[in-house]
Amino acid sequence: MKTYTIDEITQIVGGMLTKVNDVKISKIAPPLLADENTLALALAEEEITNLPKSRAKAALVPLGVNIDWLTTIEVERPRLAMMKLLNVFYTAPEVNRGIHPSAVIHESARIGENVKIGPNVVIGRGTIVGDNTQIVANSYLGSGVKTGKNCFFHPGVNIGDRVILGDNIILHHGVSLGADGFSFVTEKPDNIEQAKKEGSVKEENLEQKIFKIPSIGSLVIGNNVEIGANSAIDRGTIENTVIGDDTKIDDLVMIGHNCKVGKGCLIVSQVGIAGSCVIGDRVVLAGQAGIADHIEIGSDSIIAAKSGVSKSFPEKSIVIGTPAMPRKDFVKQVKTIKDAGELIAKFKQYEPLLKEFEENK
Amino acid sequence: MKTYTIDEITQIVGGMLTKVNDVKISKIAPPLLADENTLALALAEEEITNLPKSRAKAALVPLGVNIDWLTTIEVERPRLAMMKLLNVFYTAPEVNRGIHPSAVIHESARIGENVKIGPNVVIGRGTIVGDNTQIVANSYLGSGVKTGKNCFFHPGVNIGDRVILGDNIILHHGVSLGADGFSFVTEKPDNIEQAKKEGSVKEENLEQKIFKIPSIGSLVIGNNVEIGANSAIDRGTIENTVIGDDTKIDDLVMIGHNCKVGKGCLIVSQVGIAGSCVIGDRVVLAGQAGIADHIEIGSDSIIAAKSGVSKSFPEKSIVIGTPAMPRKDFVKQVKTIKDAGELIAKFKQYEPLLKEFEENK
Amino acid sequence: MKTYTIDEITQIVGGMLTKVNDVKISKIAPPLLADENTLALALAEEEITNLPKSRAKAALVPLGVNIDWLTTIEVERPRLAMMKLLNVFYTAPEVNRGIHPSAVIHESARIGENVKIGPNVVIGRGTIVGDNTQIVANSYLGSGVKTGKNCFFHPGVNIGDRVILGDNIILHHGVSLGADGFSFVTEKPDNIEQAKKEGSVKEENLEQKIFKIPSIGSLVIGNNVEIGANSAIDRGTIENTVIGDDTKIDDLVMIGHNCKVGKGCLIVSQVGIAGSCVIGDRVVLAGQAGIADHIEIGSDSIIAAKSGVSKSFPEKSIVIGTPAMPRKDFVKQVKTIKDAGELIAKFKQYEPLLKEFEENK
């Protein structure tokens, strides 16, 4: 286990060191789980309170937390400092050097420099794998796929034909990229078309054949994108589905065909974005939110958790609820419902009086 | 790249050709992405508006859109025409001819004519794979599974023992078929049973052993069913879970044990159907809707996106909300909440008057 | 097919036998699907009603259901009896004996007694597989993983480095354990930090670099835990994510980094638990419920289906709605909205009167 001097650690995190003793650091942990060679992370109030009970001799604390009996590194932005530290103590999963003999790689595929490909990886015709990319195991890249440099694909990833990925992409377990869009058509208007047009389901239920609309578009993913376990992003019908640079996607997210997602978005677990949506840059979609098809969400908007978005919103919107509305309207609505309860009680009090007046009028 | 005359294309889509020039078509695209050999798809208003800016010499347009400076094919139902065209320009993923040497196939399995089985596919005892079926890679079919003809299984599919699939089934990346139902029992009533019966959680929390109820039923899927990436359909407890012919299921959908889903249903992404539900024919379940266990939904019903259905509904219902209610009740409820806000303001205005009357009475 | 005498069956389920004839039992089914050697399961009213139409000569019925023309076993707790019976008739998926030649097992891995490892399973450096554990196929266990005894991993499972699993764990198709947490940081406050602090998104949109916060913690899962198809449980940032003994998790569930989930919980399909939550023991999270980050849910609580929980609740809470509230408040709120509709009508009736009074005052 590598150890670091407290000065080295300070250099890494960039904070202000108040050195009480010359501790060696070999790991990081919350105060109560720390031993003598641990840098205690006391970033929040509760953890700071736990410091006197800790065996740690050094702690990372927010700026302004002065503790004279402990070596401390004070930092202005604790999460940023924590990120820097974690990068020091992180060990990447081990990947087979070179190409594992069980990998099945089409002879026409072009594999870059220093690429690592683990067991049971299948790579199709004409696919290009960029330099330094690592594909751990049990994954599939179809034909005409292109991955950038320095990508890391965890096991069980499935990538359909012609999907294009940028550099520094991280794909977690079981990610599906480029499955067909969910798109069908019938000879005559189906139930949902009728209901949209006429407000009710048609009287005669034609048992129509349902035709699949094939997806000939693909999926293009920018640089520095991370996609969580078992998430699925479908290919476009004719144009490509697009995910912008630096967008981060959590587990079990679904992004439908033809969507254009901007740069630097945060898409939290179990979010669903239906087909043909346009999501701006730096949009936050909190957990389990859903966006109906053909919706546009402006840049820098925040969609609250579990919201059901059925219309478009301009940039910098903060929306919540199902159907989703601006936060201030939602707050007002919650208040209305609360007030209505009181009002009903009051009204009942005055109702006999009003009745009497009306009768005597 | 194969090219088609405009007459051939017209024959394929079945529309009305107004030929201005004798263009050769080698691809299709929206107007702004088209070049001289592209058939521009101008199916909606915005795309029609873009035609003058397009380099295309021919366009597919809705019936009644007359453009005299361009070769056009007018069609009555543009999505249907698009489907026909896309089938022409679609290329299916390439699958290994015959059986890949890395596939592990039980000696008792029966593999049909012209079947393609790719790398790392595992097929269990007594399993039958129908003629012309293609299994791309890294998939598992347990023992006693039966697939029909002309199926296409994308990579990473997992199919449990004794699951029966019809003809022309498409399974996308990571589909799970026939995992065990989520079913448990304790010696004495557990928290949820108590709460259902008595309205609150029991006072004494017995730390009871939780027994798994094994699933000995299976899963039977009809013909022409398509199932999206990473969706899961569980097997039945004693009887089979059943999915009817022509039903289309999107990504990340969950269908619980014992469910009977009818024919021609559309089940959109992230829908969850709890155990033992009966869903009629041609039912549309929009994105992220949830159906509680033992619910029946009549044929030709539409369940709006994000609805939480906690009771059964008859055929041709259109329901929305959580708990889900007929759409007209939902519209009324939204109006009530809106009106209540105005009412509260008015009532406050009259309240001093009412107070005065009451005191002076 | 093994057959059992009715006395043997009675011994297994522990009920009260009323023997009319000496039937041999070779399977179990609902009354209408039963033949002469079937024990008809008539546990609910409807199935009891179907008994006269059944070909079965014996039935399992709830205590007190007396049928004199049929051999019956009366049981106090039918689901418990059914569980016992299903265990008799259940056949586990067949797994390759020993280690399949296509499995890729690191030389430093320690494989216990009587372990079965199927095709295309990859096991990393220093990983320990407990006695009698079975790993069906196409699965990945990273480095330093430890599984207990008698585990059963269905195909397509992905387990990240250093994940620790107890005994008797069942993992279904495509489960992801120990993917990285969804955790990022920017140099300066991002949109969501600004919105939380100031109620709106910042005016100047800094196009900041988004840094990944690596997850150096792991995931520890207790004994007797079952995890459904395509569910994902992420590793902790510094500490471990923890799932307690006897907790049962359904399909497509997402549990975020750092969560501590107690013992004996039931977590139904498509539930999402955001990062750093603390869930007590025997908590029921019904389908599609979502829990925001850093929430605590006390033991023996029940979170209704589709609820969106945005604050902590004490033990034995029963909560529902988005935002989730105690059930009694929810019931009151539903009533308020209903009453408000009637009130608005009444108020409109009296409004002219009030207006007149006010004007004449």
Short mmCIF file of C-alpha atoms in Angstrom, two decimals, chain A:
data_model
loop_
_atom_site.label_atom_id
_atom_site.label_comp_id
_atom_site.label_asym_id
_atom_site.label_seq_id
_atom_site.Cartn_x
_atom_site.Cartn_y
_atom_site.Cartn_z
CA MET A 1 0.00 0.00 0.00
CA LYS A 2 1.47 3.30 -1.10
CA THR A 3 1.78 5.97 1.60
CA TYR A 4 1.88 9.75 1.21
CA THR A 5 3.22 12.48 3.47
CA ILE A 6 0.70 15.04 4.62
CA ASP A 7 2.56 17.59 2.52
CA GLU A 8 2.09 15.46 -0.59
CA ILE A 9 -1.60 15.10 0.18
CA THR A 10 -1.90 18.87 0.66
CA GLN A 11 -0.27 19.41 -2.68
CA ILE A 12 -2.81 17.06 -4.29
CA VAL A 13 -5.91 18.67 -2.81
CA GLY A 14 -4.58 22.22 -2.88
CA GLY A 15 -5.74 23.26 0.59
CA MET A 16 -4.29 25.03 3.64
CA LEU A 17 -2.25 22.76 5.88
CA THR A 18 -2.05 23.22 9.65
CA LYS A 19 0.48 20.60 10.62
CA VAL A 20 0.42 19.32 14.21
CA ASN A 21 2.37 16.17 13.49
CA ASP A 22 4.04 14.47 10.56
CA VAL A 23 1.51 11.76 9.74
CA LYS A 24 1.84 9.27 6.84
CA ILE A 25 -1.37 8.69 4.89
CA SER A 26 -2.17 5.35 3.30
CA LYS A 27 -5.94 5.61 3.06
CA ILE A 28 -8.97 7.85 3.47
CA ALA A 29 -12.16 7.22 5.47
CA PRO A 30 -14.84 8.96 7.52
CA PRO A 31 -13.63 9.87 11.06
CA LEU A 32 -15.17 6.88 12.85
CA LEU A 33 -13.66 4.35 10.44
CA ALA A 34 -10.21 5.96 10.41
CA ASP A 35 -7.02 4.58 11.90
CA GLU A 36 -3.69 6.33 12.52
CA ASN A 37 -2.66 6.31 8.88
CA THR A 38 -5.99 7.48 7.56
CA LEU A 39 -6.84 10.96 6.42
CA ALA A 40 -10.25 11.47 8.03
CA LEU A 41 -12.73 13.10 5.66
CA ALA A 42 -14.79 15.52 7.74
CA LEU A 43 -16.58 17.43 5.04
CA ALA A 44 -19.99 17.83 6.68
CA GLU A 45 -21.12 18.94 10.14
CA GLU A 46 -21.77 15.45 11.48
CA GLU A 47 -18.36 14.15 10.46
CA ILE A 48 -16.62 17.18 12.01
CA THR A 49 -18.45 16.39 15.26
CA ASN A 50 -17.08 12.85 15.08
CA LEU A 51 -13.45 13.97 14.84
CA PRO A 52 -12.76 13.87 18.63
CA LYS A 53 -13.81 10.20 18.61
CA SER A 54 -11.58 9.37 15.62
CA ARG A 55 -8.23 7.61 15.76
CA ALA A 56 -7.06 9.69 12.80
CA LYS A 57 -4.18 12.08 13.26
CA ALA A 58 -5.08 14.16 10.22
CA ALA A 59 -8.30 15.35 8.66
CA LEU A 60 -9.60 17.09 5.57
CA VAL A 61 -12.02 19.80 6.70
CA PRO A 62 -13.92 22.71 5.13
CA LEU A 63 -12.26 26.13 5.17
CA GLY A 64 -12.62 27.82 8.56
CA VAL A 65 -12.81 24.69 10.67
CA ASN A 66 -9.95 25.17 13.11
CA ILE A 67 -8.91 22.21 15.20
CA ASP A 68 -5.65 22.70 17.09
CA TRP A 69 -5.14 19.13 18.30
CA LEU A 70 -5.15 17.57 14.81
CA THR A 71 -3.28 18.06 11.55
CA THR A 72 -5.85 19.52 9.18
CA ILE A 73 -6.07 20.45 5.55
CA GLU A 74 -8.71 23.13 5.10
CA VAL A 75 -10.28 23.29 1.66
CA GLU A 76 -12.73 25.69 0.09
CA ARG A 77 -14.68 23.12 -1.91
CA PRO A 78 -14.60 19.82 -0.03
CA ARG A 79 -16.18 17.67 -2.76
CA LEU A 80 -13.57 18.89 -5.23
CA ALA A 81 -10.78 18.02 -2.81
CA MET A 82 -12.38 14.62 -2.18
CA MET A 83 -12.47 13.96 -5.93
CA LYS A 84 -8.76 14.71 -6.21
CA LEU A 85 -7.97 12.40 -3.30
CA LEU A 86 -10.13 9.59 -4.59
CA ASN A 87 -8.30 9.70 -7.88
CA VAL A 88 -5.11 9.00 -5.94
CA PHE A 89 -6.55 6.05 -4.04
CA TYR A 90 -8.62 4.61 -6.91
CA THR A 91 -7.59 1.38 -8.62
CA ALA A 92 -9.14 0.71 -12.03
CA PRO A 93 -10.46 -2.77 -12.77
CA GLU A 94 -7.77 -5.01 -14.21
CA VAL A 95 -8.12 -5.78 -17.88
CA ASN A 96 -6.35 -8.46 -19.84
CA ARG A 97 -3.26 -7.11 -21.66
CA GLY A 98 -3.62 -7.16 -25.41
CA ILE A 99 -6.39 -9.22 -26.90
CA HIS A 100 -7.66 -12.26 -25.02
CA PRO A 101 -7.60 -15.45 -27.12
CA SER A 102 -11.32 -16.00 -26.56
CA ALA A 103 -12.23 -12.62 -28.09
CA VAL A 104 -13.83 -12.91 -31.53
CA ILE A 105 -12.63 -10.01 -33.64
CA HIS A 106 -13.53 -9.62 -37.29
CA GLU A 107 -10.46 -9.57 -39.52
CA SER A 108 -11.46 -6.20 -40.94
CA ALA A 109 -11.70 -4.52 -37.52
CA ARG A 110 -9.03 -1.91 -36.74
CA ILE A 111 -7.72 -2.08 -33.19
CA GLY A 112 -5.68 0.95 -31.97
CA GLU A 113 -2.46 1.14 -29.97
CA ASN A 114 -2.38 -0.20 -26.44
CA VAL A 115 -5.95 -1.46 -26.59
CA LYS A 116 -6.97 -4.10 -24.03
CA ILE A 117 -9.70 -6.56 -24.97
CA GLY A 118 -10.79 -9.16 -22.44
CA PRO A 119 -12.48 -12.56 -22.70
CA ASN A 120 -15.55 -13.23 -24.86
CA VAL A 121 -15.59 -9.81 -26.45
CA VAL A 122 -17.08 -9.86 -29.96
CA ILE A 123 -16.13 -7.15 -32.46
CA GLY A 124 -17.77 -6.92 -35.87
CA ARG A 125 -16.83 -6.09 -39.42
CA GLY A 126 -14.99 -2.83 -39.99
CA THR A 127 -15.27 -1.70 -36.38
CA ILE A 128 -12.60 0.71 -35.13
CA VAL A 129 -11.41 0.69 -31.52
CA GLY A 130 -9.44 3.81 -30.53
CA ASP A 131 -6.05 3.86 -28.80
CA ASN A 132 -5.85 2.96 -25.12
CA THR A 133 -9.45 1.80 -25.02
CA GLN A 134 -10.20 -1.08 -22.64
CA ILE A 135 -13.06 -3.56 -23.08
CA VAL A 136 -13.22 -5.74 -19.99
CA ALA A 137 -15.24 -8.84 -20.96
CA ASN A 138 -18.41 -10.42 -22.39
CA SER A 139 -19.26 -7.42 -24.56
CA TYR A 140 -20.42 -6.97 -28.13
CA LEU A 141 -19.53 -4.28 -30.64
CA GLY A 142 -21.36 -4.76 -33.94
CA SER A 143 -20.23 -3.82 -37.44
CA GLY A 144 -19.03 -0.35 -38.36
CA VAL A 145 -18.84 0.78 -34.73
CA LYS A 146 -16.23 3.43 -33.90
CA THR A 147 -14.95 4.10 -30.41
CA GLY A 148 -12.63 6.97 -29.52
CA LYS A 149 -9.49 6.88 -27.41
CA ASN A 150 -9.21 6.05 -23.73
CA CYS A 151 -12.65 4.52 -23.42
CA PHE A 152 -13.40 2.02 -20.66
CA PHE A 153 -16.20 -0.49 -21.22
CA HIS A 154 -17.17 -2.53 -18.17
CA PRO A 155 -18.43 -6.10 -18.78
CA GLY A 156 -21.66 -6.98 -20.53
CA VAL A 157 -21.93 -3.98 -22.84
CA ASN A 158 -23.86 -4.31 -26.13
CA ILE A 159 -23.25 -1.83 -28.93
CA GLY A 160 -25.23 -2.05 -32.17
CA ASP A 161 -23.96 -1.50 -35.72
CA ARG A 162 -22.55 1.88 -36.74
CA VAL A 163 -22.73 3.47 -33.26
CA ILE A 164 -20.06 6.20 -32.95
CA LEU A 165 -18.48 6.94 -29.56
CA GLY A 166 -16.09 9.77 -28.69
CA ASP A 167 -13.03 9.71 -26.45
CA ASN A 168 -12.94 8.93 -22.73
CA ILE A 169 -16.32 7.20 -22.69
CA ILE A 170 -17.17 5.04 -19.68
CA LEU A 171 -19.86 2.41 -20.13
CA HIS A 172 -20.99 0.41 -17.12
CA HIS A 173 -22.35 -3.15 -16.89
CA GLY A 174 -24.99 -4.13 -19.38
CA VAL A 175 -25.33 -0.81 -21.22
CA SER A 176 -27.29 -1.08 -24.49
CA LEU A 177 -26.37 1.35 -27.24
CA GLY A 178 -28.13 1.50 -30.57
CA ALA A 179 -31.04 -0.89 -30.14
CA ASP A 180 -33.88 -0.20 -32.55
CA GLY A 181 -36.28 2.64 -31.81
CA PHE A 182 -39.80 1.75 -30.63
CA SER A 183 -41.65 2.74 -33.76
CA PHE A 184 -44.58 1.07 -35.48
CA VAL A 185 -47.32 1.87 -37.94
CA THR A 186 -50.63 0.36 -39.05
CA GLU A 187 -52.47 0.65 -42.39
CA LYS A 188 -55.23 2.72 -40.80
CA PRO A 189 -55.18 4.93 -37.69
CA ASP A 190 -54.69 2.81 -34.55
CA ASN A 191 -56.24 3.34 -31.11
CA ILE A 192 -53.77 5.96 -29.99
CA GLU A 193 -54.07 7.99 -33.18
CA GLN A 194 -57.87 7.89 -32.87
CA ALA A 195 -57.78 8.88 -29.22
CA LYS A 196 -55.48 11.81 -29.95
CA LYS A 197 -57.72 13.01 -32.75
CA GLU A 198 -61.17 12.29 -31.43
CA GLY A 199 -60.71 11.99 -27.67
CA SER A 200 -61.86 8.41 -27.49
CA VAL A 201 -60.95 5.00 -28.78
CA LYS A 202 -62.60 4.05 -32.03
CA GLU A 203 -65.75 1.99 -32.06
CA GLU A 204 -64.58 -0.56 -34.57
CA ASN A 205 -61.44 -2.28 -33.49
CA LEU A 206 -59.71 -3.19 -36.64
CA GLU A 207 -57.38 -6.03 -35.91
CA GLN A 208 -54.68 -4.49 -37.97
CA LYS A 209 -51.24 -5.78 -38.74
CA ILE A 210 -48.62 -3.75 -36.90
CA PHE A 211 -45.58 -2.96 -39.06
CA LYS A 212 -42.19 -2.28 -37.54
CA ILE A 213 -40.58 0.96 -38.74
CA PRO A 214 -36.92 -0.03 -39.13
CA SER A 215 -34.26 2.21 -37.65
CA ILE A 216 -31.62 3.04 -40.26
CA GLY A 217 -30.18 5.95 -38.27
CA SER A 218 -27.52 5.36 -35.65
CA LEU A 219 -26.34 6.79 -32.31
CA VAL A 220 -23.51 9.29 -31.88
CA ILE A 221 -22.06 9.89 -28.43
CA GLY A 222 -19.64 12.76 -27.71
CA ASN A 223 -16.49 12.81 -25.60
CA ASN A 224 -16.31 12.26 -21.84
CA VAL A 225 -19.74 10.69 -21.60
CA GLU A 226 -20.43 8.15 -18.84
CA ILE A 227 -23.40 5.78 -18.99
CA GLY A 228 -24.64 3.79 -15.99
CA ALA A 229 -25.45 0.13 -15.61
CA ASN A 230 -28.21 -1.39 -17.75
CA SER A 231 -29.16 1.92 -19.37
CA ALA A 232 -30.40 1.90 -22.96
CA ILE A 233 -30.03 4.51 -25.68
CA ASP A 234 -31.78 3.66 -28.94
CA ARG A 235 -30.66 4.49 -32.48
CA GLY A 236 -32.49 7.01 -34.67
CA THR A 237 -35.05 6.19 -37.33
CA ILE A 238 -33.37 8.08 -40.18
CA GLU A 239 -31.15 10.63 -38.45
CA ASN A 240 -28.92 9.74 -35.52
CA THR A 241 -29.74 9.86 -31.84
CA VAL A 242 -27.12 12.22 -30.35
CA ILE A 243 -25.64 12.54 -26.86
CA GLY A 244 -23.44 15.63 -26.37
CA ASP A 245 -19.97 15.85 -24.83
CA ASP A 246 -19.60 15.61 -21.06
CA THR A 247 -23.13 14.37 -20.45
CA LYS A 248 -23.38 11.92 -17.55
CA ILE A 249 -26.08 9.25 -17.48
CA ASP A 250 -26.92 7.12 -14.45
CA ASP A 251 -28.19 3.51 -14.24
CA LEU A 252 -31.38 2.19 -15.89
CA VAL A 253 -31.98 5.33 -17.93
CA MET A 254 -33.82 5.06 -21.25
CA ILE A 255 -33.27 7.52 -24.09
CA GLY A 256 -35.47 7.02 -27.12
CA HIS A 257 -34.81 7.18 -30.85
CA ASN A 258 -33.94 10.48 -32.55
CA CYS A 259 -33.30 12.34 -29.26
CA LYS A 260 -30.73 15.11 -29.30
CA VAL A 261 -29.27 15.50 -25.81
CA GLY A 262 -26.91 18.45 -25.28
CA LYS A 263 -23.59 18.82 -23.52
CA GLY A 264 -22.89 18.53 -19.83
CA CYS A 265 -26.32 17.17 -18.89
CA LEU A 266 -26.85 15.09 -15.75
CA ILE A 267 -29.45 12.37 -16.30
CA VAL A 268 -30.20 10.56 -13.09
CA SER A 269 -31.28 6.96 -12.60
CA GLN A 270 -34.46 5.60 -14.21
CA VAL A 271 -35.13 8.75 -16.21
CA GLY A 272 -36.97 8.07 -19.44
CA ILE A 273 -36.78 10.34 -22.48
CA ALA A 274 -39.23 9.36 -25.23
CA GLY A 275 -38.42 9.64 -28.90
CA SER A 276 -37.44 12.80 -30.80
CA CYS A 277 -36.85 15.06 -27.76
CA VAL A 278 -34.36 17.92 -27.83
CA ILE A 279 -32.61 18.47 -24.49
CA GLY A 280 -30.33 21.53 -24.21
CA ASP A 281 -26.95 21.83 -22.52
CA ARG A 282 -26.32 21.38 -18.80
CA VAL A 283 -29.89 20.19 -18.20
CA VAL A 284 -30.42 18.20 -14.99
CA LEU A 285 -33.03 15.44 -15.20
CA ALA A 286 -33.53 14.11 -11.67
CA GLY A 287 -34.38 10.51 -10.84
CA GLN A 288 -37.38 8.79 -12.47
CA ALA A 289 -38.39 11.90 -14.42
CA GLY A 290 -40.09 11.19 -17.73
CA ILE A 291 -40.19 13.32 -20.86
CA ALA A 292 -42.90 12.71 -23.47
CA ASP A 293 -41.93 12.49 -27.13
CA HIS A 294 -41.07 15.52 -29.27
CA ILE A 295 -40.52 17.76 -26.20
CA GLU A 296 -37.84 20.48 -26.10
CA ILE A 297 -36.13 21.39 -22.82
CA GLY A 298 -34.01 24.54 -22.88
CA SER A 299 -30.42 24.65 -21.64
CA ASP A 300 -29.68 24.97 -17.93
CA SER A 301 -33.12 23.68 -16.95
CA ILE A 302 -33.75 21.45 -13.97
CA ILE A 303 -36.45 18.78 -14.12
CA ALA A 304 -37.28 17.61 -10.61
CA ALA A 305 -37.33 13.95 -9.66
CA LYS A 306 -40.39 11.95 -10.78
CA SER A 307 -41.71 14.80 -12.93
CA GLY A 308 -43.76 13.89 -15.97
CA VAL A 309 -43.00 16.47 -18.65
CA SER A 310 -45.71 16.74 -21.31
CA LYS A 311 -44.84 20.10 -22.88
CA SER A 312 -41.70 22.01 -23.81
CA PHE A 313 -39.98 24.44 -21.45
CA PRO A 314 -37.54 27.27 -22.24
CA GLU A 315 -33.99 27.54 -20.92
CA LYS A 316 -33.34 27.90 -17.17
CA SER A 317 -36.74 26.40 -16.33
CA ILE A 318 -37.13 24.64 -13.02
CA VAL A 319 -40.10 22.31 -13.33
CA ILE A 320 -41.81 19.72 -11.16
CA GLY A 321 -44.92 17.57 -11.02
CA THR A 322 -47.01 15.47 -13.38
CA PRO A 323 -47.91 17.14 -15.65
CA ALA A 324 -44.76 19.16 -14.98
CA MET A 325 -45.12 22.88 -14.31
CA PRO A 326 -42.77 25.68 -13.20
CA ARG A 327 -41.79 25.21 -9.57
CA LYS A 328 -43.55 28.39 -8.44
CA ASP A 329 -46.85 27.14 -9.91
CA PHE A 330 -46.37 23.82 -8.19
CA VAL A 331 -45.74 25.51 -4.84
CA LYS A 332 -48.88 27.58 -5.38
CA GLN A 333 -50.88 24.47 -6.24
CA VAL A 334 -49.73 22.67 -3.10
CA LYS A 335 -50.78 25.74 -1.09
CA THR A 336 -54.18 25.87 -2.84
CA ILE A 337 -54.92 22.29 -1.90
CA LYS A 338 -53.88 22.98 1.67
CA ASP A 339 -55.96 26.19 1.86
CA ALA A 340 -58.94 24.46 0.24
CA GLY A 341 -59.13 22.12 3.21
CA GLU A 342 -59.43 25.04 5.65
CA LEU A 343 -61.80 26.89 3.37
CA ILE A 344 -64.18 23.95 3.15
CA ALA A 345 -64.43 23.89 6.93
CA LYS A 346 -65.11 27.63 7.09
CA PHE A 347 -67.61 27.53 4.27
CA LYS A 348 -69.54 24.80 6.00
CA GLN A 349 -69.71 27.06 9.04
CA TYR A 350 -71.25 29.90 7.05
CA GLU A 351 -73.40 27.79 4.77
CA PRO A 352 -76.55 27.74 6.99
CA LEU A 353 -76.34 31.53 7.23
CA LEU A 354 -76.13 31.88 3.47
CA LYS A 355 -78.97 29.46 3.00
CA GLU A 356 -81.11 31.43 5.42
CA PHE A 357 -80.34 34.71 3.66
CA GLU A 358 -81.21 33.25 0.33
CA GLU A 359 -84.51 31.86 1.56
CA ASN A 360 -85.48 35.11 3.30
CA LYS A 361 -84.56 37.28 0.41
#
